[in-house]
PDB file of C-alpha atoms and ligand atoms in Angstrom:
ATOM      1  CA  UNK A 766      11.439   3.015 -15.006  1.00 84.00           C
ATOM      2  CA  UNK A 767       9.180   2.682 -11.968  1.00 97.00           C
ATOM      3  CA  UNK A 768      10.129   4.748  -8.911  1.00 98.00           C
ATOM      4  CA  UNK A 769       9.878   2.593  -5.774  1.00 98.00           C
ATOM      5  CA  UNK A 770       7.368   3.657  -3.148  1.00 98.00           C
ATOM      6  CA  UNK A 771       8.189   3.031   0.492  1.00 98.00           C
ATOM      7  CA  UNK A 772       4.992   3.524   2.446  1.00 99.00           C
ATOM      8  CA  UNK A 773       4.472   3.176   6.169  1.00 98.00           C
ATOM      9  CA  UNK A 774       1.113   1.902   7.361  1.00 98.00           C
ATOM     10  CA  UNK A 775       0.872   2.937  10.980  1.00 98.00           C
ATOM     11  CA  UNK A 776      -2.415   1.076  11.485  1.00 98.00           C
ATOM     12  CA  UNK A 777      -4.006   2.027  14.853  1.00 98.00           C
ATOM     13  CA  UNK A 778      -0.872   3.516  16.378  1.00 98.00           C
ATOM     14  CA  UNK A 779       0.266   7.015  17.449  1.00 98.00           C
ATOM     15  CA  UNK A 780      -1.527   9.946  19.022  1.00 98.00           C
ATOM     16  CA  UNK A 781      -1.185  13.373  17.381  1.00 98.00           C
ATOM     17  CA  UNK A 782       1.830  14.277  19.508  1.00 98.00           C
ATOM     18  CA  UNK A 783       3.546  10.987  18.761  1.00 98.00           C
ATOM     19  CA  UNK A 784       2.799  11.305  15.045  1.00 98.00           C
ATOM     20  CA  UNK A 785       4.194  14.840  14.837  1.00 98.00           C
ATOM     21  CA  UNK A 786       7.314  13.869  16.773  1.00 98.00           C
ATOM     22  CA  UNK A 787       7.989  10.961  14.466  1.00 98.00           C
ATOM     23  CA  UNK A 788       7.577  12.863  11.179  1.00 98.00           C
ATOM     24  CA  UNK A 789       9.771  15.639  12.541  1.00 98.00           C
ATOM     25  CA  UNK A 790      12.495  13.083  13.126  1.00 98.00           C
ATOM     26  CA  UNK A 791      11.872  11.210   9.891  1.00 98.00           C
ATOM     27  CA  UNK A 792      11.944  14.239   7.605  1.00 98.00           C
ATOM     28  CA  UNK A 793      15.595  14.919   8.411  1.00 98.00           C
ATOM     29  CA  UNK A 794      16.574  11.259   8.166  1.00 98.00           C
ATOM     30  CA  UNK A 795      15.072  10.805   4.690  1.00 98.00           C
ATOM     31  CA  UNK A 796      15.746  14.291   3.264  1.00 98.00           C
ATOM     32  CA  UNK A 797      18.620  12.951   1.161  1.00 97.00           C
ATOM     33  CA  UNK A 798      16.833   9.803  -0.080  1.00 98.00           C
ATOM     34  CA  UNK A 799      17.043   9.599  -3.855  1.00 96.00           C
ATOM     35  CA  UNK A 800      14.981   7.834  -6.489  1.00 97.00           C
ATOM     36  CA  UNK A 801      12.356   6.726  -4.014  1.00 98.00           C
ATOM     37  CA  UNK A 802       8.901   7.998  -3.062  1.00 98.00           C
ATOM     38  CA  UNK A 803       8.071   8.091   0.639  1.00 98.00           C
ATOM     39  CA  UNK A 804       4.650   8.045   2.267  1.00 98.00           C
ATOM     40  CA  UNK A 805       3.114   7.583   5.686  1.00 98.00           C
ATOM     41  CA  UNK A 806      -0.447   6.293   5.912  1.00 99.00           C
ATOM     42  CA  UNK A 807      -1.491   7.512   9.328  1.00 98.00           C
ATOM     43  CA  UNK A 808      -4.596   7.386  11.510  1.00 98.00           C
ATOM     44  CA  UNK A 809      -7.078  10.013  10.329  1.00 98.00           C
ATOM     45  CA  UNK A 810      -6.843  12.138  13.475  1.00 98.00           C
ATOM     46  CA  UNK A 811      -3.089  12.559  13.023  1.00 98.00           C
ATOM     47  CA  UNK A 812      -3.095  13.747   9.425  1.00 98.00           C
ATOM     48  CA  UNK A 813      -3.930  17.424   9.868  1.00 98.00           C
ATOM     49  CA  UNK A 814      -1.038  18.057  12.234  1.00 98.00           C
ATOM     50  CA  UNK A 815       1.328  15.866  10.216  1.00 98.00           C
ATOM     51  CA  UNK A 816       0.490  17.845   7.091  1.00 98.00           C
ATOM     52  CA  UNK A 817       1.773  20.994   8.794  1.00 98.00           C
ATOM     53  CA  UNK A 818       5.121  19.266   9.344  1.00 98.00           C
ATOM     54  CA  UNK A 819       5.660  17.449   6.041  1.00 98.00           C
ATOM     55  CA  UNK A 820       4.976  20.609   3.964  1.00 94.00           C
ATOM     56  CA  UNK A 821       7.772  20.818   1.408  1.00 89.00           C
ATOM     57  CA  UNK A 822       9.620  17.666   2.516  1.00 98.00           C
ATOM     58  CA  UNK A 823       9.773  14.501   0.395  1.00 98.00           C
ATOM     59  CA  UNK A 824       7.236  12.748   2.642  1.00 98.00           C
ATOM     60  CA  UNK A 825       3.723  12.305   1.272  1.00 98.00           C
ATOM     61  CA  UNK A 826       0.710  11.399   3.345  1.00 98.00           C
ATOM     62  CA  UNK A 827      -1.904   8.720   2.908  1.00 98.00           C
ATOM     63  CA  UNK A 828      -5.114   7.658   4.598  1.00 98.00           C
ATOM     64  CA  UNK A 829      -5.610   4.058   5.686  1.00 98.00           C
ATOM     65  CA  UNK A 830      -9.144   3.894   4.362  1.00 98.00           C
ATOM     66  CA  UNK A 831     -11.726   6.007   2.581  1.00 98.00           C
ATOM     67  CA  UNK A 832     -15.424   5.717   1.845  1.00 98.00           C
ATOM     68  CA  UNK A 833     -16.880   5.872  -1.650  1.00 98.00           C
ATOM     69  CA  UNK A 834     -19.476   8.588  -1.025  1.00 97.00           C
ATOM     70  CA  UNK A 835     -18.757  12.302  -0.976  1.00 96.00           C
ATOM     71  CA  UNK A 836     -20.838  13.178   2.077  1.00 97.00           C
ATOM     72  CA  UNK A 837     -23.918  12.196   4.030  1.00 98.00           C
ATOM     73  CA  UNK A 838     -25.187   9.952   6.775  1.00 98.00           C
ATOM     74  CA  UNK A 839     -22.259   7.512   6.973  1.00 98.00           C
ATOM     75  CA  UNK A 840     -21.238   7.718  10.597  1.00 98.00           C
ATOM     76  CA  UNK A 841     -17.477   7.486  11.203  1.00 97.00           C
ATOM     77  CA  UNK A 842     -16.503   7.337   7.538  1.00 98.00           C
ATOM     78  CA  UNK A 843     -14.095   9.634   5.665  1.00 98.00           C
ATOM     79  CA  UNK A 844     -14.807  11.118   2.244  1.00 98.00           C
ATOM     80  CA  UNK A 845     -12.209  11.641  -0.500  1.00 98.00           C
ATOM     81  CA  UNK A 846     -12.348  15.420  -0.123  1.00 98.00           C
ATOM     82  CA  UNK A 847     -11.847  15.104   3.644  1.00 98.00           C
ATOM     83  CA  UNK A 848      -8.642  13.133   3.280  1.00 98.00           C
ATOM     84  CA  UNK A 849      -7.427  15.435   0.507  1.00 98.00           C
ATOM     85  CA  UNK A 850      -8.086  18.438   2.752  1.00 98.00           C
ATOM     86  CA  UNK A 851      -5.473  17.113   5.188  1.00 98.00           C
ATOM     87  CA  UNK A 852      -2.897  16.575   2.470  1.00 98.00           C
ATOM     88  CA  UNK A 853      -3.381  12.944   1.511  1.00 98.00           C
ATOM     89  CA  UNK A 854      -2.031  11.899  -1.847  1.00 98.00           C
ATOM     90  CA  UNK A 855      -2.627   8.205  -1.206  1.00 98.00           C
ATOM     91  CA  UNK A 856      -5.292   6.006   0.373  1.00 98.00           C
ATOM     92  CA  UNK A 857      -4.840   2.367   1.288  1.00 98.00           C
ATOM     93  CA  UNK A 858      -7.805   0.430  -0.052  1.00 98.00           C
ATOM     94  CA  UNK A 859      -8.648  -3.103   1.016  1.00 98.00           C
ATOM     95  CA  UNK A 860      -5.968  -3.804   3.583  1.00 98.00           C
ATOM     96  CA  UNK A 861      -6.429  -7.402   4.727  1.00 97.00           C
ATOM     97  CA  UNK A 862      -7.336  -6.139   8.211  1.00 97.00           C
ATOM     98  CA  UNK A 863     -10.223  -4.157   6.646  1.00 98.00           C
ATOM     99  CA  UNK A 864     -11.255  -7.216   4.661  1.00 97.00           C
ATOM    100  CA  UNK A 865     -10.948  -9.737   7.494  1.00 96.00           C
ATOM    101  CA  UNK A 866     -11.825  -7.819  10.668  1.00 97.00           C
ATOM    102  CA  UNK A 867     -14.248  -5.267   9.238  1.00 97.00           C
ATOM    103  CA  UNK A 868     -15.823  -7.382   6.525  1.00 98.00           C
ATOM    104  CA  UNK A 869     -15.037  -5.164   3.532  1.00 98.00           C
ATOM    105  CA  UNK A 870     -16.108  -6.951   0.365  1.00 98.00           C
ATOM    106  CA  UNK A 871     -14.540  -6.976  -3.093  1.00 97.00           C
ATOM    107  CA  UNK A 872     -17.581  -5.081  -4.421  1.00 97.00           C
ATOM    108  CA  UNK A 873     -17.162  -2.325  -1.829  1.00 98.00           C
ATOM    109  CA  UNK A 874     -13.442  -2.078  -2.578  1.00 98.00           C
ATOM    110  CA  UNK A 875     -14.192  -1.732  -6.284  1.00 98.00           C
ATOM    111  CA  UNK A 876     -16.437   1.260  -5.507  1.00 98.00           C
ATOM    112  CA  UNK A 877     -13.779   2.792  -3.258  1.00 98.00           C
ATOM    113  CA  UNK A 878     -11.129   2.405  -5.956  1.00 98.00           C
ATOM    114  CA  UNK A 879     -13.270   4.112  -8.568  1.00 98.00           C
ATOM    115  CA  UNK A 880     -13.997   6.939  -6.128  1.00 98.00           C
ATOM    116  CA  UNK A 881     -10.282   7.372  -5.429  1.00 98.00           C
ATOM    117  CA  UNK A 882      -9.533   7.701  -9.154  1.00 98.00           C
ATOM    118  CA  UNK A 883     -12.388  10.172  -9.651  1.00 98.00           C
ATOM    119  CA  UNK A 884     -10.873  12.336  -6.899  1.00 98.00           C
ATOM    120  CA  UNK A 885      -7.205  12.155  -7.919  1.00 98.00           C
ATOM    121  CA  UNK A 886      -6.245  10.073  -4.923  1.00 98.00           C
ATOM    122  CA  UNK A 887      -3.676   7.362  -5.603  1.00 98.00           C
ATOM    123  CA  UNK A 888      -5.039   4.120  -4.188  1.00 98.00           C
ATOM    124  CA  UNK A 889      -2.737   1.516  -2.703  1.00 98.00           C
ATOM    125  CA  UNK A 890      -4.819  -1.607  -3.275  1.00 98.00           C
ATOM    126  CA  UNK A 891      -3.852  -4.515  -1.030  1.00 98.00           C
ATOM    127  CA  UNK A 892      -4.263  -8.069  -2.217  1.00 98.00           C
ATOM    128  CA  UNK A 893      -2.881 -11.352  -0.911  1.00 97.00           C
ATOM    129  CA  UNK A 894      -3.710 -14.832   0.255  1.00 97.00           C
ATOM    130  CA  UNK A 895      -4.258 -16.483   3.622  1.00 95.00           C
ATOM    131  CA  UNK A 896      -1.962 -19.187   4.960  1.00 92.00           C
ATOM    132  CA  UNK A 897      -4.504 -21.917   4.123  1.00 93.00           C
ATOM    133  CA  UNK A 898      -4.604 -20.723   0.506  1.00 95.00           C
ATOM    134  CA  UNK A 899      -0.815 -20.660   0.269  1.00 93.00           C
ATOM    135  CA  UNK A 900      -0.668 -24.192   1.699  1.00 91.00           C
ATOM    136  CA  UNK A 901      -3.354 -25.405  -0.700  1.00 94.00           C
ATOM    137  CA  UNK A 902      -1.475 -23.819  -3.608  1.00 94.00           C
ATOM    138  CA  UNK A 903      -4.408 -21.564  -4.516  1.00 97.00           C
ATOM    139  CA  UNK A 904      -2.579 -18.273  -3.875  1.00 97.00           C
ATOM    140  CA  UNK A 905      -2.261 -17.467  -7.580  1.00 97.00           C
ATOM    141  CA  UNK A 906      -6.007 -17.972  -8.060  1.00 98.00           C
ATOM    142  CA  UNK A 907      -6.697 -15.821  -5.002  1.00 97.00           C
ATOM    143  CA  UNK A 908      -4.795 -12.751  -6.220  1.00 98.00           C
ATOM    144  CA  UNK A 909      -6.149 -13.173  -9.734  1.00 98.00           C
ATOM    145  CA  UNK A 910      -9.687 -13.229  -8.362  1.00 98.00           C
ATOM    146  CA  UNK A 911      -9.049 -10.135  -6.230  1.00 98.00           C
ATOM    147  CA  UNK A 912      -7.606  -8.229  -9.197  1.00 98.00           C
ATOM    148  CA  UNK A 913     -10.564  -9.114 -11.402  1.00 98.00           C
ATOM    149  CA  UNK A 914     -13.117  -8.177  -8.738  1.00 98.00           C
ATOM    150  CA  UNK A 915     -11.439  -5.060  -7.369  1.00 98.00           C
ATOM    151  CA  UNK A 916     -10.430  -3.611 -10.753  1.00 98.00           C
ATOM    152  CA  UNK A 917     -13.700  -4.390 -12.519  1.00 98.00           C
ATOM    153  CA  UNK A 918     -14.563  -1.458 -14.795  1.00 98.00           C
ATOM    154  CA  UNK A 919     -11.347   0.420 -13.950  1.00 98.00           C
ATOM    155  CA  UNK A 920      -9.595   2.060 -16.937  1.00 98.00           C
ATOM    156  CA  UNK A 921      -6.010   1.267 -17.948  1.00 98.00           C
ATOM    157  CA  UNK A 922      -4.883   4.876 -17.423  1.00 98.00           C
ATOM    158  CA  UNK A 923      -5.995   4.706 -13.804  1.00 98.00           C
ATOM    159  CA  UNK A 924      -4.268   1.360 -13.239  1.00 98.00           C
ATOM    160  CA  UNK A 925      -1.012   2.838 -14.585  1.00 98.00           C
ATOM    161  CA  UNK A 926      -1.045   5.440 -11.805  1.00 97.00           C
ATOM    162  CA  UNK A 927      -2.184   3.272  -8.926  1.00 98.00           C
ATOM    163  CA  UNK A 928      -0.182   1.124  -6.530  1.00 98.00           C
ATOM    164  CA  UNK A 929      -0.797  -2.551  -5.846  1.00 98.00           C
ATOM    165  CA  UNK A 930       0.481  -4.047  -2.608  1.00 98.00           C
ATOM    166  CA  UNK A 931       0.905  -7.801  -2.386  1.00 98.00           C
ATOM    167  CA  UNK A 932       0.573  -8.649   1.299  1.00 97.00           C
ATOM    168  CA  UNK A 933       0.264 -12.342   2.162  1.00 96.00           C
ATOM    169  CA  UNK A 934      -1.772 -12.492   5.368  1.00 94.00           C
ATOM    170  CA  UNK A 935       0.576 -15.042   6.919  1.00 93.00           C
ATOM    171  CA  UNK A 936       3.477 -12.579   6.720  1.00 90.00           C
ATOM    172  CA  UNK A 937       1.742  -9.603   8.331  1.00 89.00           C
ATOM    173  CA  UNK A 938       2.943  -8.810  11.836  1.00 85.00           C
ATOM    174  CA  UNK A 939       4.255 -12.334  12.200  1.00 85.00           C
ATOM    175  CA  UNK A 940       7.937 -11.698  11.621  1.00 80.00           C
ATOM    176  CA  UNK A 941       7.596 -14.336   8.927  1.00 80.00           C
ATOM    177  CA  UNK A 942       8.506 -12.737   5.593  1.00 82.00           C
ATOM    178  CA  UNK A 943       7.833 -14.291   2.242  1.00 87.00           C
ATOM    179  CA  UNK A 944      11.231 -15.129   0.798  1.00 93.00           C
ATOM    180  CA  UNK A 945      12.318 -12.646  -1.865  1.00 95.00           C
ATOM    181  CA  UNK A 946      11.839 -15.437  -4.417  1.00 96.00           C
ATOM    182  CA  UNK A 947       8.292 -16.201  -3.197  1.00 95.00           C
ATOM    183  CA  UNK A 948       7.423 -12.503  -3.298  1.00 96.00           C
ATOM    184  CA  UNK A 949       8.947 -12.024  -6.743  1.00 98.00           C
ATOM    185  CA  UNK A 950       7.183 -15.119  -8.107  1.00 97.00           C
ATOM    186  CA  UNK A 951       3.715 -13.918  -7.199  1.00 97.00           C
ATOM    187  CA  UNK A 952       4.329 -10.228  -7.883  1.00 98.00           C
ATOM    188  CA  UNK A 953       5.540 -11.175 -11.366  1.00 98.00           C
ATOM    189  CA  UNK A 954       2.336 -13.188 -11.725  1.00 98.00           C
ATOM    190  CA  UNK A 955       0.314 -10.129 -10.600  1.00 98.00           C
ATOM    191  CA  UNK A 956       2.042  -8.044 -13.275  1.00 98.00           C
ATOM    192  CA  UNK A 957       1.320 -10.701 -15.905  1.00 98.00           C
ATOM    193  CA  UNK A 958      -2.310 -10.766 -14.809  1.00 98.00           C
ATOM    194  CA  UNK A 959      -2.513  -6.971 -15.225  1.00 98.00           C
ATOM    195  CA  UNK A 960      -1.092  -7.440 -18.725  1.00 98.00           C
ATOM    196  CA  UNK A 961      -3.779 -10.041 -19.517  1.00 98.00           C
ATOM    197  CA  UNK A 962      -6.506  -7.767 -18.148  1.00 98.00           C
ATOM    198  CA  UNK A 963      -5.149  -4.583 -19.796  1.00 98.00           C
ATOM    199  CA  UNK A 964      -1.993  -4.415 -21.893  1.00 98.00           C
ATOM    200  CA  UNK A 965       1.799  -4.502 -21.672  1.00 98.00           C
ATOM    201  CA  UNK A 966       2.142  -0.736 -21.103  1.00 98.00           C
ATOM    202  CA  UNK A 967      -0.189  -0.841 -18.120  1.00 98.00           C
ATOM    203  CA  UNK A 968       1.578  -3.851 -16.625  1.00 98.00           C
ATOM    204  CA  UNK A 969       4.943  -2.149 -17.076  1.00 98.00           C
ATOM    205  CA  UNK A 970       3.747   1.078 -15.441  1.00 98.00           C
ATOM    206  CA  UNK A 971       1.863  -0.127 -12.367  1.00 98.00           C
ATOM    207  CA  UNK A 972       3.878  -0.137  -9.150  1.00 98.00           C
ATOM    208  CA  UNK A 973       3.594  -3.326  -7.102  1.00 98.00           C
ATOM    209  CA  UNK A 974       4.801  -3.317  -3.506  1.00 98.00           C
ATOM    210  CA  UNK A 975       5.502  -6.194  -1.179  1.00 97.00           C
ATOM    211  CA  UNK A 976       4.184  -6.002   2.378  1.00 96.00           C
ATOM    212  CA  UNK A 977       4.585  -8.351   5.345  1.00 95.00           C
ATOM    213  CA  UNK A 978       7.333  -8.103   7.977  1.00 94.00           C
ATOM    214  CA  UNK A 979       9.575  -5.848   5.898  1.00 96.00           C
ATOM    215  CA  UNK A 980      12.447  -4.742   8.145  1.00 96.00           C
ATOM    216  CA  UNK A 981      15.738  -2.867   7.674  1.00 98.00           C
ATOM    217  CA  UNK A 982      17.610  -6.182   7.545  1.00 97.00           C
ATOM    218  CA  UNK A 983      15.545  -7.806   4.790  1.00 96.00           C
ATOM    219  CA  UNK A 984      14.507  -4.845   2.617  1.00 97.00           C
ATOM    220  CA  UNK A 985      17.545  -4.909   0.370  1.00 98.00           C
ATOM    221  CA  UNK A 986      17.073  -8.442  -0.895  1.00 97.00           C
ATOM    222  CA  UNK A 987      13.360  -7.871  -1.369  1.00 97.00           C
ATOM    223  CA  UNK A 988      14.064  -4.715  -3.373  1.00 98.00           C
ATOM    224  CA  UNK A 989      16.628  -6.553  -5.489  1.00 98.00           C
ATOM    225  CA  UNK A 990      13.784  -8.431  -7.180  1.00 98.00           C
ATOM    226  CA  UNK A 991      12.959  -6.993 -10.614  1.00 98.00           C
ATOM    227  CA  UNK A 992       9.187  -6.815 -10.192  1.00 98.00           C
ATOM    228  CA  UNK A 993       9.062  -5.420  -6.641  1.00 98.00           C
ATOM    229  CA  UNK A 994       8.587  -1.655  -6.605  1.00 98.00           C
ATOM    230  CA  UNK A 995       8.647  -0.844  -2.915  1.00 98.00           C
ATOM    231  CA  UNK A 996       7.205  -1.939   0.382  1.00 98.00           C
ATOM    232  CA  UNK A 997       4.146  -1.357   2.516  1.00 98.00           C
ATOM    233  CA  UNK A 998       5.533  -1.435   6.011  1.00 98.00           C
ATOM    234  CA  UNK A 999       3.657  -1.900   9.283  1.00 97.00           C
ATOM    235  CA  UNK A1000       5.664  -2.442  12.480  1.00 97.00           C
ATOM    236  CA  UNK A1001       9.001  -1.179  11.169  1.00 98.00           C
ATOM    237  CA  UNK A1002       7.420   2.122  10.044  1.00 98.00           C
ATOM    238  CA  UNK A1003       6.560   3.116  13.611  1.00 98.00           C
ATOM    239  CA  UNK A1004      10.062   4.229  14.456  1.00 98.00           C
ATOM    240  CA  UNK A1005      11.884   6.931  12.429  1.00 98.00           C
ATOM    241  CA  UNK A1006      15.299   5.295  12.431  1.00 98.00           C
ATOM    242  CA  UNK A1007      14.080   1.902  11.193  1.00 98.00           C
ATOM    243  CA  UNK A1008      11.708   3.340   8.591  1.00 98.00           C
ATOM    244  CA  UNK A1009      14.431   5.648   7.264  1.00 98.00           C
ATOM    245  CA  UNK A1010      16.681   2.606   6.781  1.00 98.00           C
ATOM    246  CA  UNK A1011      13.931   0.977   4.740  1.00 98.00           C
ATOM    247  CA  UNK A1012      13.466   4.149   2.670  1.00 98.00           C
ATOM    248  CA  UNK A1013      17.228   4.269   2.057  1.00 98.00           C
ATOM    249  CA  UNK A1014      17.506   0.564   1.290  1.00 97.00           C
ATOM    250  CA  UNK A1015      20.244   0.942  -1.321  1.00 92.00           C
TER     251      UNK A1015
HETATM  252  P1  LIG B1631       4.051  -5.611   9.184  1.00 91.74           P
HETATM  253  O1  LIG B1631       5.157  -4.878   8.437  1.00 91.74           O
HETATM  254  O2  LIG B1631       3.923  -5.176  10.608  1.00 91.74           O
HETATM  255  O3  LIG B1631       4.134  -7.079   8.991  1.00 91.74           O
HETATM  256  O4  LIG B1631       2.673  -5.125   8.488  1.00 91.74           O
HETATM  257  C1  LIG B1631       2.521  -5.246   7.127  1.00 91.74           C
HETATM  258  C2  LIG B1631       1.283  -4.544   6.723  1.00 91.74           C
HETATM  259  O5  LIG B1631       0.188  -5.023   6.966  1.00 91.74           O
HETATM  260  C3  LIG B1631       1.413  -3.247   6.047  1.00 91.74           C
HETATM  261  O6  LIG B1631       0.190  -2.822   5.522  1.00 91.74           O
END
């Protein structure tokens, strides 16, 4: 049985003080959450102080990005050991904002993924189509292409432990959620594609989240879908009360 992962992606929000205040509030609200993993992927500058707060709570931390080199002349980048040193278990790799605004390529993301695995960081790999692709009916091809390119050369054992996040670009920050049926249809397809690329055990093990305007009011029906193993949450993860409702969706 796959344990759902509810992960907040704070994007470029919250100063250190704001971040600490929110996790202090959140830790009490989610302390009794059962059968669910909880993570916050925070801005890099917030992580050190947040790590002091989350300590032995059930909240894990994640970075929003990571470079594929260990050290060197890569101004402004973060290495795997740097993010681990501030308590990160997870790293988001290939968020659509990194792909679209910052030009991250599938080849680069493949290198980042392999580096995450080599350093025992659990990557949350984001894939998903644009509105024009959804309208043209090419969204299945799009996610299949991304899986093939991003997972090239990645071993089945690593895929079993990673997280995939299906985030259609047209549903991010728009208040427009994919219907639970639309999300289930493509996430099931993603799982079938993993089975084609690897095997049934790998497809059964990998956790696949939905992301895109997940809110307290729609999380339950999204989570009722058999192939959806959690959510990657932007806007609604910025406030402790609303994120705790998503964590405790049952
Ligand atoms: P919203 O929940 O704000 O739509 O953001 C989704 C997202 O991009 C999470 O990574």
